[in-house]
mmCIF file of C-alpha atoms in Angstrom:
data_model
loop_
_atom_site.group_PDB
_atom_site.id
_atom_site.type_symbol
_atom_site.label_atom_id
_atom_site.label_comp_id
_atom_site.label_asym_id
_atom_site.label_seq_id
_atom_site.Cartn_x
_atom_site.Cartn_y
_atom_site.Cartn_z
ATOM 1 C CA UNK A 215 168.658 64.993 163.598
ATOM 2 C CA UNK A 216 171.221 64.385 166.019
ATOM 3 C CA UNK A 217 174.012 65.436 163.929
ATOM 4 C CA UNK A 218 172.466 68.920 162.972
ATOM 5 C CA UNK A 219 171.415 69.651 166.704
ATOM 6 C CA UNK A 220 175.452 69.158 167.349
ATOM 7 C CA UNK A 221 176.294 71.656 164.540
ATOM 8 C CA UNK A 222 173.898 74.061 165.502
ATOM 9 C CA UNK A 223 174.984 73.978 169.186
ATOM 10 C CA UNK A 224 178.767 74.227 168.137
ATOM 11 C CA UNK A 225 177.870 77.060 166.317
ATOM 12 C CA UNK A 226 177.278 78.714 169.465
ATOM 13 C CA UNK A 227 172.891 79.029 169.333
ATOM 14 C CA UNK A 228 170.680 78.681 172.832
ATOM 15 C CA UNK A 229 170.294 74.898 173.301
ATOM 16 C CA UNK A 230 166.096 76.031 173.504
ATOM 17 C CA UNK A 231 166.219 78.021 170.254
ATOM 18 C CA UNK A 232 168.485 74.929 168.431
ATOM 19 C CA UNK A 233 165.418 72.297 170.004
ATOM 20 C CA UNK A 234 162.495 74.891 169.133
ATOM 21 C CA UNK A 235 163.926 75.421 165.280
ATOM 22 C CA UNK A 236 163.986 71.679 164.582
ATOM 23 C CA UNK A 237 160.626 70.945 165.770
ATOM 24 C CA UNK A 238 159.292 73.408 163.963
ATOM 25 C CA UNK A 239 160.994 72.594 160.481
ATOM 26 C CA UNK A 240 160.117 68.863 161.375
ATOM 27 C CA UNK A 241 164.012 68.216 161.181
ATOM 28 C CA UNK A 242 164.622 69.201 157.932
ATOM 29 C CA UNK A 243 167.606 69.720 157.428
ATOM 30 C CA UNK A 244 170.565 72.128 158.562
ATOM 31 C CA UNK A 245 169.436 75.263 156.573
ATOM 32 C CA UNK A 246 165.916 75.474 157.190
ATOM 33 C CA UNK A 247 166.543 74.740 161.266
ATOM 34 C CA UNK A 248 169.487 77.831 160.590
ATOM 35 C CA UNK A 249 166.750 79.763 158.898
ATOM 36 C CA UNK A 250 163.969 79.105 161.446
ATOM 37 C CA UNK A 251 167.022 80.600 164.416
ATOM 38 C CA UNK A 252 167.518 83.772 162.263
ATOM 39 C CA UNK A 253 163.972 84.731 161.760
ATOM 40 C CA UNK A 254 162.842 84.252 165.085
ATOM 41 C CA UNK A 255 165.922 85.792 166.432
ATOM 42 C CA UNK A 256 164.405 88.157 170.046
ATOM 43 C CA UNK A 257 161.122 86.209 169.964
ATOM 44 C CA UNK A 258 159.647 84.573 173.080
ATOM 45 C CA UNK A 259 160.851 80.285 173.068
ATOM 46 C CA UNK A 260 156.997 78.521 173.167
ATOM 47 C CA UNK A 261 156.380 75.593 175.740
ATOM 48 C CA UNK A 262 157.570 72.164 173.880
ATOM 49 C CA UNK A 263 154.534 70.758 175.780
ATOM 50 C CA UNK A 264 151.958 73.345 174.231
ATOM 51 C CA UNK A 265 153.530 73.003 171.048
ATOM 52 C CA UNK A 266 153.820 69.464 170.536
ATOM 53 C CA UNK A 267 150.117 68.718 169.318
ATOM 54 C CA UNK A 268 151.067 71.289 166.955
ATOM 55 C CA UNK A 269 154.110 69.982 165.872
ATOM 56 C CA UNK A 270 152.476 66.317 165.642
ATOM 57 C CA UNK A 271 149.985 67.206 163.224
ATOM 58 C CA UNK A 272 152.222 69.329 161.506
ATOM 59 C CA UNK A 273 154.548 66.570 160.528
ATOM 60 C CA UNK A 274 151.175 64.284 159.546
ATOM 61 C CA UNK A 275 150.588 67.147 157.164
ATOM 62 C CA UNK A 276 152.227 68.386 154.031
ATOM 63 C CA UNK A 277 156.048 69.417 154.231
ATOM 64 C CA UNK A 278 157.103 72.988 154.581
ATOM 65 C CA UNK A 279 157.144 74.878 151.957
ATOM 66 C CA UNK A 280 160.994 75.682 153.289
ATOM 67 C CA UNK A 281 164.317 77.183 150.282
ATOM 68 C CA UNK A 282 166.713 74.580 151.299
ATOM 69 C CA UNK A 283 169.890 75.593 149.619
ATOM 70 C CA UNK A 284 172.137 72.681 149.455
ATOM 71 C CA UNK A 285 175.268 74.477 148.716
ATOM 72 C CA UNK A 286 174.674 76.905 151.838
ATOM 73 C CA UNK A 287 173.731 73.510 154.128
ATOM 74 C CA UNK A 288 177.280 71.659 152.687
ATOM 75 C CA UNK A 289 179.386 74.846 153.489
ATOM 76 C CA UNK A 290 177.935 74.695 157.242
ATOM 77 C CA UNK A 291 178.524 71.226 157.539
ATOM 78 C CA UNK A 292 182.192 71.687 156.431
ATOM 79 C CA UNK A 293 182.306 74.802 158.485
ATOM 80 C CA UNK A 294 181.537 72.712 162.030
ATOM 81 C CA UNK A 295 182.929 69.920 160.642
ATOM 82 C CA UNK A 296 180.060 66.997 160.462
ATOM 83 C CA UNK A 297 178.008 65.115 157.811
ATOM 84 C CA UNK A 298 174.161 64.895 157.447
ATOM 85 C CA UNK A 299 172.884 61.700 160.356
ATOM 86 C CA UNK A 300 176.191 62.216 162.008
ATOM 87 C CA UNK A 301 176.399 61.734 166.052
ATOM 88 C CA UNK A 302 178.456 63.988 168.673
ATOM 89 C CA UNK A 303 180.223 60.696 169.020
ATOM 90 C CA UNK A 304 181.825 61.070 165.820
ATOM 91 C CA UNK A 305 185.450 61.229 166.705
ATOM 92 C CA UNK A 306 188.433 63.372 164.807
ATOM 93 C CA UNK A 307 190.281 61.491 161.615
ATOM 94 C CA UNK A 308 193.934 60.869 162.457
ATOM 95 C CA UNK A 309 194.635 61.667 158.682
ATOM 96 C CA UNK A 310 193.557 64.543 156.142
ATOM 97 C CA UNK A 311 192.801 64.562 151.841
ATOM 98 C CA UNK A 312 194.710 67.096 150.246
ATOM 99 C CA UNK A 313 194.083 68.058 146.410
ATOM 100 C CA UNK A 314 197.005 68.031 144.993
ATOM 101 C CA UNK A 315 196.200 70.701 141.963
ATOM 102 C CA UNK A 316 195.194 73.170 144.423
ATOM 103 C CA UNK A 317 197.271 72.511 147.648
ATOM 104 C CA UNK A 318 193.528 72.492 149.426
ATOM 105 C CA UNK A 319 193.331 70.086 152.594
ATOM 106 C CA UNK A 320 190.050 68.290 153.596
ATOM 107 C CA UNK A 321 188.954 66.801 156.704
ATOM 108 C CA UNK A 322 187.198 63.900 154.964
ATOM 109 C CA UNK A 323 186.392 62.196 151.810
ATOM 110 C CA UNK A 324 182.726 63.933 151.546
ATOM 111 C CA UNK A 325 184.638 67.379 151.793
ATOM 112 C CA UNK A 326 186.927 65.976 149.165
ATOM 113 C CA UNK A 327 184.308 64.808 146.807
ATOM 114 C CA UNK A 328 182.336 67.997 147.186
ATOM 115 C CA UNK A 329 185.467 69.953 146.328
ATOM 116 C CA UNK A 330 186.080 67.796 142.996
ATOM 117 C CA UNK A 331 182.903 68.200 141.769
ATOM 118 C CA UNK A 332 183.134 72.022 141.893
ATOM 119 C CA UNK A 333 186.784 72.433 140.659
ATOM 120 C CA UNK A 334 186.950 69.599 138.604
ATOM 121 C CA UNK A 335 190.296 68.552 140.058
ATOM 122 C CA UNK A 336 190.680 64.200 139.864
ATOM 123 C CA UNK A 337 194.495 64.404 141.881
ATOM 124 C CA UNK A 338 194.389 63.707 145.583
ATOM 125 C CA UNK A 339 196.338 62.485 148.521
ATOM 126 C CA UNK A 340 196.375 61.430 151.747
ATOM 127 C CA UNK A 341 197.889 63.562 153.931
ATOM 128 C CA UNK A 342 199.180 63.841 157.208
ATOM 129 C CA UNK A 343 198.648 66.979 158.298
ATOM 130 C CA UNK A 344 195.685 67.345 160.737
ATOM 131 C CA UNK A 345 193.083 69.940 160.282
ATOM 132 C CA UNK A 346 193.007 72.614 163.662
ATOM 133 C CA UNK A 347 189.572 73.067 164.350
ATOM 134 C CA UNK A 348 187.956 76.667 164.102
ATOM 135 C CA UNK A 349 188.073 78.963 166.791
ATOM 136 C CA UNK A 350 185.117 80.963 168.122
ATOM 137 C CA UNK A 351 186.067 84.333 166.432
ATOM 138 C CA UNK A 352 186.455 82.218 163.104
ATOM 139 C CA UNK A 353 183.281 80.238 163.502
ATOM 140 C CA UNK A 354 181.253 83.618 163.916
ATOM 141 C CA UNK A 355 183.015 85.502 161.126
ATOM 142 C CA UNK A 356 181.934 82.023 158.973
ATOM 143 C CA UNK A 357 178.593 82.272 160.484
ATOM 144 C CA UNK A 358 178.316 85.751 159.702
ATOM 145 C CA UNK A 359 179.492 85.152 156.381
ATOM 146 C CA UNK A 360 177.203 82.740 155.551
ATOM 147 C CA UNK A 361 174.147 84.866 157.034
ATOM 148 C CA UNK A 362 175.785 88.020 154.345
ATOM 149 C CA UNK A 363 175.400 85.383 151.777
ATOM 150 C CA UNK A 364 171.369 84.082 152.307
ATOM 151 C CA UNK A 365 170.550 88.219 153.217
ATOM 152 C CA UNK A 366 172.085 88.703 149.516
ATOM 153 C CA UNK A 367 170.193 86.072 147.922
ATOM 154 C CA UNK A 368 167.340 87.160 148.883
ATOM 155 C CA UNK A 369 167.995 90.571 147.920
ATOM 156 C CA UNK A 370 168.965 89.020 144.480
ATOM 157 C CA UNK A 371 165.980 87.218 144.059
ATOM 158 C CA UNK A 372 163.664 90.704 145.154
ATOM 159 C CA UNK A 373 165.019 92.600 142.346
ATOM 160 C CA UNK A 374 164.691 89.955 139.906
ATOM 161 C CA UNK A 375 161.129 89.493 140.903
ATOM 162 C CA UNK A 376 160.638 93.456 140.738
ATOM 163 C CA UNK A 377 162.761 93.356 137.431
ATOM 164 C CA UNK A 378 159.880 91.136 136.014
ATOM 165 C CA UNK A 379 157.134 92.539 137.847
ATOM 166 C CA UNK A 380 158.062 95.978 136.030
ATOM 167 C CA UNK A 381 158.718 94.302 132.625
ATOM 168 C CA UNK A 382 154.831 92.444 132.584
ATOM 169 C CA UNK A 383 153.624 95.827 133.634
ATOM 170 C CA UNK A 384 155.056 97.575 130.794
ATOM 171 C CA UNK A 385 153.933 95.020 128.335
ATOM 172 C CA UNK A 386 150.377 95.187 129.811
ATOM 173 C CA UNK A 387 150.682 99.060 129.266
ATOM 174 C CA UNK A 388 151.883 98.429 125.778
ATOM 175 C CA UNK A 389 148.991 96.255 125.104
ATOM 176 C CA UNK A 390 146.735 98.301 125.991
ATOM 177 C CA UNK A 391 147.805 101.096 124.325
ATOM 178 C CA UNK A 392 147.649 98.844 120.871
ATOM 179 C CA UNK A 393 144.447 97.502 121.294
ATOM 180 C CA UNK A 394 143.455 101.545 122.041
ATOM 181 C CA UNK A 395 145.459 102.262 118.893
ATOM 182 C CA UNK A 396 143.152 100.123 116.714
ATOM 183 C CA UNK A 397 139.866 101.214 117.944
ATOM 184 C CA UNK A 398 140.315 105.065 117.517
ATOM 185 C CA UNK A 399 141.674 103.936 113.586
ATOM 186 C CA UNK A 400 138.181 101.620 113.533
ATOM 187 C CA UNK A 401 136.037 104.437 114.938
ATOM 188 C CA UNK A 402 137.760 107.127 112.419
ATOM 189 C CA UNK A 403 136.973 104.608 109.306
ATOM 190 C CA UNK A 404 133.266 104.607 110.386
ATOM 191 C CA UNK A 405 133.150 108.382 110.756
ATOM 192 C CA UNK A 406 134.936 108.727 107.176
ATOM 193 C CA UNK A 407 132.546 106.072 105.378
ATOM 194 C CA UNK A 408 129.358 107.649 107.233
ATOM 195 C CA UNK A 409 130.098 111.279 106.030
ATOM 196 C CA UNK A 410 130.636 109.561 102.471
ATOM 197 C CA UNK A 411 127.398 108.041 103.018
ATOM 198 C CA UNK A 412 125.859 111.435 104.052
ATOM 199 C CA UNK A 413 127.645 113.118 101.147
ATOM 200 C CA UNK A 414 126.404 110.585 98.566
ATOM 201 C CA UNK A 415 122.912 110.988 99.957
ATOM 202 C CA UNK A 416 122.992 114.843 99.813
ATOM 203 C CA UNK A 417 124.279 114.809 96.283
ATOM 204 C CA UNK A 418 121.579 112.015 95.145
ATOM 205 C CA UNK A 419 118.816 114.080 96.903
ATOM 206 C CA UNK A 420 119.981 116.883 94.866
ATOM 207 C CA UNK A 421 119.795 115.541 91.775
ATOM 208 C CA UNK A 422 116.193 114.400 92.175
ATOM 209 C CA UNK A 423 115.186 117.589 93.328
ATOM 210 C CA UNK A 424 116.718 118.723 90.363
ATOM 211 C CA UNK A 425 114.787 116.374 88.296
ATOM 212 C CA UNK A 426 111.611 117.327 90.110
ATOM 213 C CA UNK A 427 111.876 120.953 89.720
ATOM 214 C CA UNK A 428 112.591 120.334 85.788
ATOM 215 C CA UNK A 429 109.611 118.210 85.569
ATOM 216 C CA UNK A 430 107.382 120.510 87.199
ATOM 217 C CA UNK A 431 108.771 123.389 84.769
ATOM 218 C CA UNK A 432 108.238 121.512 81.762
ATOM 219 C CA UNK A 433 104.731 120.751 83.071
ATOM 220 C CA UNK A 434 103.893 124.144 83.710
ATOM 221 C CA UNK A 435 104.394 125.423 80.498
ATOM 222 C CA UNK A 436 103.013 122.750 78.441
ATOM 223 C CA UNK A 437 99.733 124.105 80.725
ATOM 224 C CA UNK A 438 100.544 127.219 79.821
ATOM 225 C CA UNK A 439 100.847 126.125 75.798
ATOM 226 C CA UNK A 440 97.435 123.827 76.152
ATOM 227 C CA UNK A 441 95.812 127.051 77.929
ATOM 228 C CA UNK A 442 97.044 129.469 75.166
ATOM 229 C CA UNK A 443 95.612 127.168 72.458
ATOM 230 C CA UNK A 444 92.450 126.567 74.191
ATOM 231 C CA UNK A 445 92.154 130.662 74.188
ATOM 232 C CA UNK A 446 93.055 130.391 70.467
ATOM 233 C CA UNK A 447 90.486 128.632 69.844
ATOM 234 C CA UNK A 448 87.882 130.295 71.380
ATOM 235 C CA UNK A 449 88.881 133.330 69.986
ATOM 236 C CA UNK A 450 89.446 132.046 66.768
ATOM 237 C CA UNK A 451 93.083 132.552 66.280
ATOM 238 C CA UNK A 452 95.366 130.903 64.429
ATOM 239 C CA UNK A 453 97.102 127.862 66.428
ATOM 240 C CA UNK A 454 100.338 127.785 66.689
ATOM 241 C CA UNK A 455 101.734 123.951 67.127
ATOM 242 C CA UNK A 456 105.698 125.257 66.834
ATOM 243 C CA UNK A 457 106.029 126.123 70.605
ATOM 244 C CA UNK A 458 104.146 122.864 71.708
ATOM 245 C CA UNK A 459 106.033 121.010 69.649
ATOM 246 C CA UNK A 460 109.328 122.239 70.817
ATOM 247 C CA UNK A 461 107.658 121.953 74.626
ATOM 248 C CA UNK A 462 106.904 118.131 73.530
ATOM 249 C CA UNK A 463 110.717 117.711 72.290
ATOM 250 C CA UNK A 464 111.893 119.212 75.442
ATOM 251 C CA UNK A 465 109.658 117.640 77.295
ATOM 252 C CA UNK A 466 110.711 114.058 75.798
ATOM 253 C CA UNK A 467 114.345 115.090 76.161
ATOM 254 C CA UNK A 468 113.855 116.219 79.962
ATOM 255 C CA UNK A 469 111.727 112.509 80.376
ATOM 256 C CA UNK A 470 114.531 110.674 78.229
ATOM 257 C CA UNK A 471 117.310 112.019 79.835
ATOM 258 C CA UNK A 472 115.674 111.567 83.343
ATOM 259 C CA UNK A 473 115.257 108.008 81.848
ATOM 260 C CA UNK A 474 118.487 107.971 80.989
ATOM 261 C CA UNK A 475 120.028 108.980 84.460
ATOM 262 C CA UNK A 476 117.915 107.141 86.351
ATOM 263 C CA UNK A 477 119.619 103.875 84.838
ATOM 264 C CA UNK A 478 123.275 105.086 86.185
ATOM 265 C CA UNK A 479 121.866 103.998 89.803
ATOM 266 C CA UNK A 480 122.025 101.340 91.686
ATOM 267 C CA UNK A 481 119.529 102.098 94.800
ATOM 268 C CA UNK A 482 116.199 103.553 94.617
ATOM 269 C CA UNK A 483 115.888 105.747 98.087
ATOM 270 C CA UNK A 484 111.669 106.210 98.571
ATOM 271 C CA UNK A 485 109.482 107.507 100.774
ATOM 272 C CA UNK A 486 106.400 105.662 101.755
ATOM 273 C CA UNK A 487 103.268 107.930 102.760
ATOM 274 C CA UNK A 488 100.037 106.701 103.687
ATOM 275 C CA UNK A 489 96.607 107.676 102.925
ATOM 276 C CA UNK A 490 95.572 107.891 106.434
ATOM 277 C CA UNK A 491 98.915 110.354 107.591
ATOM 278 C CA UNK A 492 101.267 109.482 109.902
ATOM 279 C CA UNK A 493 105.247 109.344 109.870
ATOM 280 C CA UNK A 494 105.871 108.565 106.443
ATOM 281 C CA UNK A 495 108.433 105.226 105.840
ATOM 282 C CA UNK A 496 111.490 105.859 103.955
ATOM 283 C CA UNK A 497 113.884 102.582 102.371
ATOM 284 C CA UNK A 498 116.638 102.097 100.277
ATOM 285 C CA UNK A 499 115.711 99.445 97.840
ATOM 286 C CA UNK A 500 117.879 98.211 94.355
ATOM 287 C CA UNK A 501 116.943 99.511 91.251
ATOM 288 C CA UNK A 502 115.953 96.060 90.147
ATOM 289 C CA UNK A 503 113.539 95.917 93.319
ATOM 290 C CA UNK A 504 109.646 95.304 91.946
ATOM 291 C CA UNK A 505 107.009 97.424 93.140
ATOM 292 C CA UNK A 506 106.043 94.313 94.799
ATOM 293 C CA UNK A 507 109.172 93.899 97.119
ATOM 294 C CA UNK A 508 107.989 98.163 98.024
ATOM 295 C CA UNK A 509 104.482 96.642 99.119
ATOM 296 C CA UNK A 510 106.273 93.605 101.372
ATOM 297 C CA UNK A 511 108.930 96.443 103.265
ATOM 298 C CA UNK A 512 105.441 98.099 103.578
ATOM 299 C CA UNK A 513 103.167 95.332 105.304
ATOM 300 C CA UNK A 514 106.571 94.390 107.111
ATOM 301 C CA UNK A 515 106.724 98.002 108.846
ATOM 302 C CA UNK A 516 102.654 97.595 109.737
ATOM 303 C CA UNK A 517 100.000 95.709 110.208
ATOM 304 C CA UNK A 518 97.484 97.453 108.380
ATOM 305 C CA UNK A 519 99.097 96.438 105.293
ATOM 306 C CA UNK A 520 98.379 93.514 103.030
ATOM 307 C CA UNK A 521 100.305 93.187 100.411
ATOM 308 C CA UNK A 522 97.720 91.367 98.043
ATOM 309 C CA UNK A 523 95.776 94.296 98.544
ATOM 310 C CA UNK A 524 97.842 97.546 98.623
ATOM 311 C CA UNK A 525 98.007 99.835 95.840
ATOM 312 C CA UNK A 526 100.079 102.573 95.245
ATOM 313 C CA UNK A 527 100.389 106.253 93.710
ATOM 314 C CA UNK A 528 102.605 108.943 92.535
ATOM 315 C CA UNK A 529 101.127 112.356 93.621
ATOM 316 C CA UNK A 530 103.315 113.997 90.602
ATOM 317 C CA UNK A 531 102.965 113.524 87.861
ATOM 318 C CA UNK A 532 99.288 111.641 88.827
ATOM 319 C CA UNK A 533 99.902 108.012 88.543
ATOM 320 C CA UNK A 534 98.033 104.888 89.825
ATOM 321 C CA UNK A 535 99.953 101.777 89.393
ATOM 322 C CA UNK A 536 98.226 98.828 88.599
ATOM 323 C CA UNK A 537 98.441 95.469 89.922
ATOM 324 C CA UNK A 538 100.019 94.192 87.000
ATOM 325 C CA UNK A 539 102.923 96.499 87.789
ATOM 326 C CA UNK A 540 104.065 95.042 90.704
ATOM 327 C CA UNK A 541 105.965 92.862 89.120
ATOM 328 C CA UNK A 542 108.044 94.878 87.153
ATOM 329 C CA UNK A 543 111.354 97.153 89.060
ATOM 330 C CA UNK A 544 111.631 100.033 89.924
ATOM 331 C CA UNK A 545 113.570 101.308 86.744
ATOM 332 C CA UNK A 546 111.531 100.027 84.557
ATOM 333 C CA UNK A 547 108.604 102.172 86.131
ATOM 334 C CA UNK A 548 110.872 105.114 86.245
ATOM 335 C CA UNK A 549 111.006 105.633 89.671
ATOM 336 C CA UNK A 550 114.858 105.982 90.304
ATOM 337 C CA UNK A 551 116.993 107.609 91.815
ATOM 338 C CA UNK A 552 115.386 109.392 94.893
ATOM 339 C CA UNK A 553 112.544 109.048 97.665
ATOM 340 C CA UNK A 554 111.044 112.887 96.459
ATOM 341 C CA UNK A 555 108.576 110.836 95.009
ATOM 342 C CA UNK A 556 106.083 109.368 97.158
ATOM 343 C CA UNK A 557 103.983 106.776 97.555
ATOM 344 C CA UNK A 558 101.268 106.859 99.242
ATOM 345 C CA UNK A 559 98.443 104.099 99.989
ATOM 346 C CA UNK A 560 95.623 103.879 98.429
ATOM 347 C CA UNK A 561 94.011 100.846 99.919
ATOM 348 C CA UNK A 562 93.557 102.052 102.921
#
């Protein structure tokens, strides 16, 4: 515009630079023109002819993405004394506006309006006394003034973007530390409930072995007892039935109390070997699992495996359980608490 050309050119700027900074904000104003002059200050002026295609479809385009400050633009209108669209034919007012709160005198009634709605004062007057316009020293300590005041809010604005920068890194940090925070206490609960697995499994694995190594005891000297009264009788000894029958009691206490134990747990842990070798299969069934949910785990882990077919055995004691027996759990057929004994398949 015509008006901000004038200011511009008051303000002392090359007549080239003033022309090249408003084509190339698109005349947008006072401040971004300003601006435009600062930046480029010491850089080459480009040919108005090479530039104008440019600046054509420039202003076809989208607007500049330019920080107009308004406040900044007013002050260097009232510093060169024009208004926004005004000509170089604008001539002097005779008369002044003087606040008469603050003792302030204005040039015109935009000055005066701009002044009331910062202060708040409502009381002015026309005055008579004329306004002397600025001299050059004062227009470049204004200028310079006013170029202090963009460099510093700029500076302003860096720090507050560094300020928050710095403040979304630390709570990224902080995040991250949290989220780290919960998975070493998630890991730490796995490795505490796994060794109380392992220790639970150690301690049932001992007590069938214990079991085991009772039973096999109590069978050896009942053999020893049946082999002493079979030599008895050949020789034609008296029998003694006081031992056997204590070896019967204890051996009914031993099987009753193994009974009795083997009802205090929940999970039957067994090991599955088959007739033919191979890795035997170990599981970790209920208690109240049937023999028959043993024989579908089985045909589940291969194919060689029906279950309408598959029997099973217990090396020790001997047993062969029927098919009737599938049906009833593994309690009931006294096969708790551990996988020492086997099963191994005799269908195949």
């Amino acid at each position: 515009m015509a008006g901000d050309k004038e200011t511009l050119l008051s303000m002392g700027f090359d007549p080239a630079r003033v022309d090249w900074a408003l084509r190339a904000t698109n005349n947008r104003g006072l401040q971004p023109a300003m601006d435009h002059i600062l930046e480029n200050e010491g850089k080459p002026i480009p040919d108005p002819s090479a530039a104008a295609p440019t600046s054509a479809s420039g202003s076809a385009g989208q607007p500049m993405d330019v920080d107009v400050d308004d406040e900044d633009e007013d002050a260097l209108r009232r510093l060169m004394g024009t208004k926004p669209g005004a000509t170089s034919s604008t001539e002097a007012e005779a008369k002044s506006i003087k606040c008469a709160e603050c003792g302030k005198v204005f040039k015109n009634t935009a000055l005066a309006n701009y002044h009331a709605e910062k202060s708040g004062h409502d009381q002015f007057e026309e005055s008579t006394e004329e306004i002397k316009p600025l001299t050059e020293e004062e227009k470049q300590q204004k200028l310079a003034e006013l170029r202090e005041k963009i460099a510093a809010k700029r500076s302003v604005k860096t720090q507050q973007e560094a300020a928050e920068a710095r403040a979304n890194e630390a709570i990224r940090r902080k995040t991250g530390k949290d989220i780290g925070k919960l998975k070493d206490e998630l890991k730490a609960k796995e490795l505490v409930k796994e060794a109380e697995q392992k220790r639970r499994e150690k301690l049932e694995d001992a007590k069938a072995k214990a079991a085991v190594k009772a039973q096999i005891e109590a069978d050896k000297k009942a053999r020893a007892e049946r082999a002493a009264r079979e030599k008895a009788l050949r020789d034609g000894q008296p029998i003694i039935d006081a031992p056997a029958s204590a070896s019967t009691t204890s051996a009914v206490t031993a099987s009753s109390s193994s009974g009795t134990s083997g009802k205090d747990f929940k999970d039957t842990r067994l090991q599955i070997r088959m007739a033919a070798g191979g890795t035997p299969y170990t599981t970790t069934l209920p208690s109240d699992a049937t023999l028959r949910e043993v024989a579908e785990f089985l045909a589940a882990q291969t194919l060689s495996v029906d279950v309408e077919t598959v029997t099973f055995a217990q090396h020790f004691p001997r047993k062969t359980f029927s098919r009737d027996q599938f049906s009833k759990t593994l309690r009931e057929l006294g096969l708790t608490p551990s996988a020492v004994r086997t099963f191994p398949n005799m269908g195949l």
